[in-house]
């Protein structure tokens, strides 16, 4: 019976560890029902842009990446994909560095198809933004940022001054306000106004929720401002789920070892008792 219980405990531990360490999906944020109405969910909107290949999995495909750096070209293009939000005409989007300095890529007037070129100039940063059809087609804007560095996260800034970051720790209540997907080299996407192309693995989709999720009143639809950025790579691969999975394995292992030790001690005591009585 004891052996059976020990085996059951071991199986339960393995099952628990496997569940927790099964990758991004275990720690994925859950989406709410979009207040924008039917057909407007992030999944449906991305599906609409998919021309061929597998659909992007908005739940299972969440990467957890929050900080990025440039690749060898020294430049990145950010393309505005869509924004479905009451604040659409005023929300801003950009990158920020470890000091919290912000470099805006898109202002409130920017919309689908608009692009920003980010140049990483050996410590300095340059951003050039242009509007394209459909929608806003404004002139070029350009800004330079001295000593910005080349490690950055992404932010959404509302008109009321509320800012949300890809790093949860910078957000009020540690709330996760963005989900990030990496290209799979298979799915062909077409952003309105742009030519269709493959979603490659140096491309990332950054999708923001513009209402506070933890302790706030948010619909958690993450379709409020969605941008694709290319020629960037994550600075680190976060594996909190795998770490907690290993922790469970470790704790279970220690627990089972202690249990076995106790059982062996009990057997030894039983063996020792008759000897003692013989001596007496
Ligand atoms: Ca929305
Ligand atoms: Ca546009
Ligand atoms: Ca929302």
Short mmCIF file of C-alpha atoms and ligand atoms in Angstrom, two decimals:
data_model
loop_
_atom_site.label_atom_id
_atom_site.label_comp_id
_atom_site.label_asym_id
_atom_site.label_seq_id
_atom_site.Cartn_x
_atom_site.Cartn_y
_atom_site.Cartn_z
CA UNK A 1 0.00 0.00 0.00
CA UNK A 2 2.81 2.36 0.97
CA UNK A 3 4.62 1.54 -2.26
CA UNK A 4 1.45 2.22 -4.22
CA UNK A 5 1.04 5.63 -2.51
CA UNK A 6 4.68 6.49 -3.17
CA UNK A 7 4.31 5.60 -6.85
CA UNK A 8 1.08 7.60 -7.07
CA UNK A 9 2.80 10.59 -5.46
CA UNK A 10 5.69 10.28 -7.91
CA UNK A 11 3.32 10.16 -10.89
CA UNK A 12 1.40 13.17 -9.53
CA UNK A 13 4.67 15.07 -9.11
CA UNK A 14 5.76 14.27 -12.66
CA UNK A 15 2.33 15.28 -14.02
CA UNK A 16 2.39 18.55 -12.07
CA UNK A 17 5.95 19.33 -13.16
CA UNK A 18 5.11 18.55 -16.78
CA UNK A 19 2.02 20.77 -16.70
CA UNK A 20 3.93 23.71 -15.26
CA UNK A 21 6.97 23.32 -17.51
CA UNK A 22 5.01 22.86 -20.75
CA UNK A 23 6.19 26.16 -22.21
CA UNK A 24 4.64 29.53 -22.92
CA UNK A 25 1.01 28.39 -22.83
CA UNK A 26 1.08 27.62 -19.09
CA UNK A 27 1.96 31.24 -18.29
CA UNK A 28 -0.05 32.76 -21.12
CA UNK A 29 -2.43 35.60 -20.37
CA UNK A 30 -6.07 34.77 -20.95
CA UNK A 31 -8.03 37.03 -23.25
CA UNK A 32 -11.31 38.63 -22.28
CA UNK A 33 -14.30 39.25 -24.51
CA UNK A 34 -13.46 42.30 -26.61
CA UNK A 35 -15.71 45.28 -25.98
CA UNK A 36 -15.22 46.10 -29.69
CA UNK A 37 -17.80 43.46 -30.65
CA UNK A 38 -17.72 40.19 -32.60
CA UNK A 39 -14.90 39.48 -35.05
CA UNK A 40 -12.55 41.95 -33.40
CA UNK A 41 -10.52 39.64 -31.18
CA UNK A 42 -6.75 39.62 -31.68
CA UNK A 43 -6.97 36.04 -32.95
CA UNK A 44 -9.65 36.91 -35.53
CA UNK A 45 -7.83 40.07 -36.64
CA UNK A 46 -4.54 38.19 -37.15
CA UNK A 47 -6.39 35.40 -38.94
CA UNK A 48 -7.85 38.03 -41.30
CA UNK A 49 -4.32 39.14 -42.25
CA UNK A 50 -3.13 35.54 -42.80
CA UNK A 51 -2.87 34.69 -46.51
CA UNK A 52 -1.38 31.18 -46.16
CA UNK A 53 0.33 28.91 -43.67
CA UNK A 54 -0.69 28.21 -40.09
CA UNK A 55 -2.61 30.84 -38.15
CA UNK A 56 -0.74 32.61 -35.39
CA UNK A 57 -1.80 31.04 -32.08
CA UNK A 58 -2.50 34.05 -29.85
CA UNK A 59 -2.60 31.92 -26.69
CA UNK A 60 -0.02 29.16 -27.27
CA UNK A 61 2.28 31.42 -29.28
CA UNK A 62 2.91 34.00 -26.54
CA UNK A 63 6.69 34.29 -26.11
CA UNK A 64 7.03 36.27 -22.87
CA UNK A 65 9.81 38.35 -24.45
CA UNK A 66 9.96 41.88 -23.07
CA UNK A 67 13.37 43.38 -23.97
CA UNK A 68 15.06 43.47 -27.36
CA UNK A 69 18.17 44.67 -29.14
CA UNK A 70 19.18 45.36 -32.75
CA UNK A 71 20.61 42.87 -35.23
CA UNK A 72 23.63 43.34 -37.55
CA UNK A 73 21.95 45.69 -40.03
CA UNK A 74 21.80 48.37 -37.33
CA UNK A 75 18.28 49.30 -38.35
CA UNK A 76 14.71 48.08 -37.77
CA UNK A 77 11.39 48.77 -39.43
CA UNK A 78 8.25 48.92 -37.30
CA UNK A 79 4.96 48.58 -39.19
CA UNK A 80 1.61 49.59 -37.69
CA UNK A 81 -0.76 46.61 -38.09
CA UNK A 82 -4.04 47.75 -36.52
CA UNK A 83 -5.64 49.43 -33.51
CA UNK A 84 -9.16 48.70 -32.32
CA UNK A 85 -9.76 50.90 -29.30
CA UNK A 86 -11.66 53.95 -28.11
CA UNK A 87 -8.28 55.65 -27.65
CA UNK A 88 -7.09 54.70 -31.16
CA UNK A 89 -6.72 58.30 -32.35
CA UNK A 90 -4.55 59.33 -29.39
CA UNK A 91 -2.56 56.26 -28.27
CA UNK A 92 1.17 56.49 -28.93
CA UNK A 93 3.69 53.68 -29.37
CA UNK A 94 7.46 53.52 -29.07
CA UNK A 95 10.53 52.01 -27.49
CA UNK A 96 12.08 52.80 -24.10
CA UNK A 97 15.48 52.07 -22.57
CA UNK A 98 16.52 50.86 -19.11
CA UNK A 99 16.47 54.45 -17.79
CA UNK A 100 12.85 54.78 -18.91
CA UNK A 101 13.73 57.24 -21.72
CA UNK A 102 11.09 56.95 -24.44
CA UNK A 103 11.59 57.21 -28.20
CA UNK A 104 8.24 57.55 -29.97
CA UNK A 105 7.69 55.59 -33.17
CA UNK A 106 4.01 56.33 -33.74
CA UNK A 107 1.88 59.28 -32.59
CA UNK A 108 -1.88 59.39 -32.20
CA UNK A 109 -2.41 60.26 -35.86
CA UNK A 110 -0.54 57.17 -37.06
CA UNK A 111 -2.54 54.14 -38.12
CA UNK A 112 -2.43 50.92 -40.14
CA UNK A 113 0.43 50.66 -42.70
CA UNK A 114 2.49 53.51 -41.24
CA UNK A 115 6.15 52.70 -40.70
CA UNK A 116 9.02 53.83 -38.52
CA UNK A 117 12.70 53.25 -39.30
CA UNK A 118 14.79 52.92 -36.17
CA UNK A 119 18.58 53.30 -36.62
CA UNK A 120 20.99 52.18 -33.90
CA UNK A 121 24.03 54.40 -34.29
CA UNK A 122 26.64 53.06 -31.87
CA UNK A 123 24.81 54.21 -28.75
CA UNK A 124 22.67 56.91 -30.32
CA UNK A 125 19.23 56.35 -31.80
CA UNK A 126 17.39 57.85 -34.76
CA UNK A 127 13.69 57.40 -35.58
CA UNK A 128 12.06 58.34 -38.89
CA UNK A 129 8.28 57.83 -39.18
CA UNK A 130 6.10 58.03 -42.29
CA UNK A 131 2.38 57.60 -42.87
CA UNK A 132 1.13 55.45 -45.76
CA UNK A 133 -2.23 54.62 -47.32
CA UNK A 134 -4.73 53.55 -46.18
CA UNK A 135 -5.64 56.15 -43.59
CA UNK A 136 -3.08 58.65 -42.36
CA UNK A 137 -0.40 59.59 -44.91
CA UNK A 138 1.43 62.41 -43.08
CA UNK A 139 4.86 63.69 -43.93
CA UNK A 140 8.10 62.30 -42.55
CA UNK A 141 8.92 63.04 -38.95
CA UNK A 142 12.40 62.49 -37.55
CA UNK A 143 13.92 62.54 -34.08
CA UNK A 144 17.36 61.73 -32.66
CA UNK A 145 18.12 60.40 -29.18
CA UNK A 146 21.70 60.70 -27.93
CA UNK A 147 23.05 57.88 -25.73
CA UNK A 148 19.78 55.94 -25.91
CA UNK A 149 21.61 52.62 -26.16
CA UNK A 150 20.37 49.59 -28.06
CA UNK A 151 18.48 47.53 -25.46
CA UNK A 152 14.82 48.44 -25.31
CA UNK A 153 11.26 47.43 -24.57
CA UNK A 154 8.05 48.67 -26.18
CA UNK A 155 5.50 51.02 -24.64
CA UNK A 156 1.99 52.30 -25.26
CA UNK A 157 1.22 55.79 -23.96
CA UNK A 158 -2.31 57.08 -23.54
CA UNK A 159 -3.38 60.70 -23.87
CA UNK A 160 -4.00 60.85 -20.09
CA UNK A 161 -0.32 60.03 -19.51
CA UNK A 162 -0.80 56.39 -18.51
CA UNK A 163 2.08 54.34 -19.93
CA UNK A 164 2.22 50.56 -20.30
CA UNK A 165 5.45 48.66 -20.91
CA UNK A 166 6.37 45.21 -22.23
CA UNK A 167 8.18 44.66 -18.92
CA UNK A 168 5.36 43.79 -16.49
CA UNK A 169 7.43 45.02 -13.54
CA UNK A 170 7.22 48.59 -14.84
CA UNK A 171 3.42 48.49 -14.97
CA UNK A 172 1.00 49.38 -12.18
CA UNK A 173 0.35 46.26 -10.04
CA UNK A 174 2.87 44.37 -12.20
CA UNK A 175 0.11 43.95 -14.75
CA UNK A 176 0.91 42.30 -18.09
CA UNK A 177 -0.27 44.72 -20.78
CA UNK A 178 1.38 43.31 -23.91
CA UNK A 179 1.70 39.97 -25.67
CA UNK A 180 4.57 39.25 -28.09
CA UNK A 181 4.66 36.73 -30.95
CA UNK A 182 7.67 35.64 -33.00
CA UNK A 183 7.56 34.82 -36.71
CA UNK A 184 7.55 31.13 -37.70
CA UNK A 185 9.03 31.41 -41.23
CA UNK A 186 5.80 29.85 -42.56
CA UNK A 187 2.80 32.11 -42.11
CA UNK A 188 2.25 34.61 -44.90
CA UNK A 189 0.69 37.85 -43.67
CA UNK A 190 -0.60 40.91 -45.48
CA UNK A 191 -0.90 44.15 -43.54
CA UNK A 192 -3.42 46.50 -45.25
CA UNK A 193 -1.59 48.72 -47.74
CA UNK A 194 1.51 46.51 -47.71
CA UNK A 195 2.68 43.66 -49.92
CA UNK A 196 2.15 40.18 -48.48
CA UNK A 197 5.18 38.43 -47.05
CA UNK A 198 6.42 35.66 -44.77
CA UNK A 199 6.37 36.28 -41.02
CA UNK A 200 10.05 35.49 -40.42
CA UNK A 201 11.72 34.68 -37.12
CA UNK A 202 13.46 38.03 -36.82
CA UNK A 203 10.02 39.65 -36.84
CA UNK A 204 7.83 40.12 -33.77
CA UNK A 205 4.24 41.24 -33.27
CA UNK A 206 3.73 43.44 -30.21
CA UNK A 207 0.06 43.63 -29.17
CA UNK A 208 -1.00 46.02 -26.39
CA UNK A 209 -3.98 46.23 -24.06
CA UNK A 210 -4.59 49.91 -23.24
CA UNK A 211 -6.65 49.51 -20.04
CA UNK A 212 -5.08 48.32 -16.78
CA UNK A 213 -5.71 44.56 -16.44
CA UNK A 214 -4.69 43.89 -12.83
CA UNK A 215 -6.80 46.01 -10.49
CA UNK A 216 -8.29 47.89 -13.42
CA UNK A 217 -11.32 47.68 -15.67
CA UNK A 218 -9.97 46.05 -18.82
CA UNK A 219 -11.51 43.83 -21.49
CA UNK A 220 -8.07 42.20 -22.02
CA UNK A 221 -8.56 42.01 -25.80
CA UNK A 222 -4.95 43.06 -26.60
CA UNK A 223 -6.08 44.45 -29.97
CA UNK A 224 -5.79 48.10 -28.90
CA UNK A 225 -2.49 48.81 -30.69
CA UNK A 226 -0.65 46.14 -32.65
CA UNK A 227 2.72 46.64 -34.37
CA UNK A 228 5.19 44.36 -36.15
CA UNK A 229 8.90 45.01 -35.65
CA UNK A 230 11.68 43.42 -37.68
CA UNK A 231 15.46 43.07 -37.34
CA UNK A 232 15.31 42.81 -33.58
CA UNK A 233 16.05 39.94 -31.24
CA UNK A 234 15.12 39.30 -27.61
CA UNK A 235 17.92 39.98 -25.14
CA UNK A 236 17.04 36.96 -23.01
CA UNK A 237 14.77 33.96 -23.10
CA UNK A 238 12.55 34.04 -20.02
CA UNK A 239 11.71 30.56 -18.74
CA UNK A 240 9.77 31.17 -15.52
CA UNK A 241 7.46 28.22 -16.22
CA UNK A 242 10.32 25.77 -16.77
CA UNK A 243 12.03 27.05 -13.62
CA UNK A 244 8.88 26.56 -11.53
CA UNK A 245 8.46 23.13 -13.16
CA UNK A 246 11.97 22.18 -12.10
CA UNK A 247 11.22 23.52 -8.62
CA UNK A 248 8.20 21.21 -8.38
CA UNK A 249 10.32 18.26 -9.56
CA UNK A 250 12.96 19.21 -6.99
CA UNK A 251 10.53 19.58 -4.09
CA UNK A 252 8.73 16.36 -5.03
CA UNK A 253 12.08 14.58 -5.29
CA UNK A 254 13.14 15.78 -1.84
CA UNK A 255 9.73 14.81 -0.43
CA UNK A 256 9.96 11.28 -1.85
CA UNK A 257 13.55 10.90 -0.62
CA UNK A 258 12.53 11.94 2.90
CA UNK A 259 9.60 9.51 2.77
CA UNK A 260 11.88 6.64 1.69
CA UNK A 261 14.36 7.59 4.43
CA UNK A 262 11.57 7.50 7.04
CA UNK A 263 10.41 4.08 5.76
CA UNK A 264 13.98 2.69 5.92
CA UNK A 265 14.45 4.09 9.43
CA UNK A 266 11.18 2.45 10.49
CA UNK A 267 12.36 -0.94 9.08
CA UNK A 268 15.70 -0.60 10.89
CA UNK A 269 13.88 0.20 14.17
CA UNK A 270 11.67 -2.89 13.73
CA UNK A 271 14.77 -5.04 13.12
CA UNK A 272 16.55 -3.51 16.12
CA UNK A 273 13.72 -4.05 18.61
CA UNK A 274 13.91 -7.93 18.81
CA UNK A 275 17.71 -7.76 19.32
CA UNK A 276 17.19 -5.43 22.26
CA UNK A 277 14.60 -7.75 23.82
CA UNK A 278 17.01 -10.69 23.37
CA UNK A 279 19.72 -8.79 25.21
CA UNK A 280 17.40 -8.03 28.12
CA1 LIG B 1 -9.88 46.91 -28.15
CA1 LIG B 2 -1.78 54.71 -42.67
CA1 LIG B 3 -8.71 46.58 -24.69
#
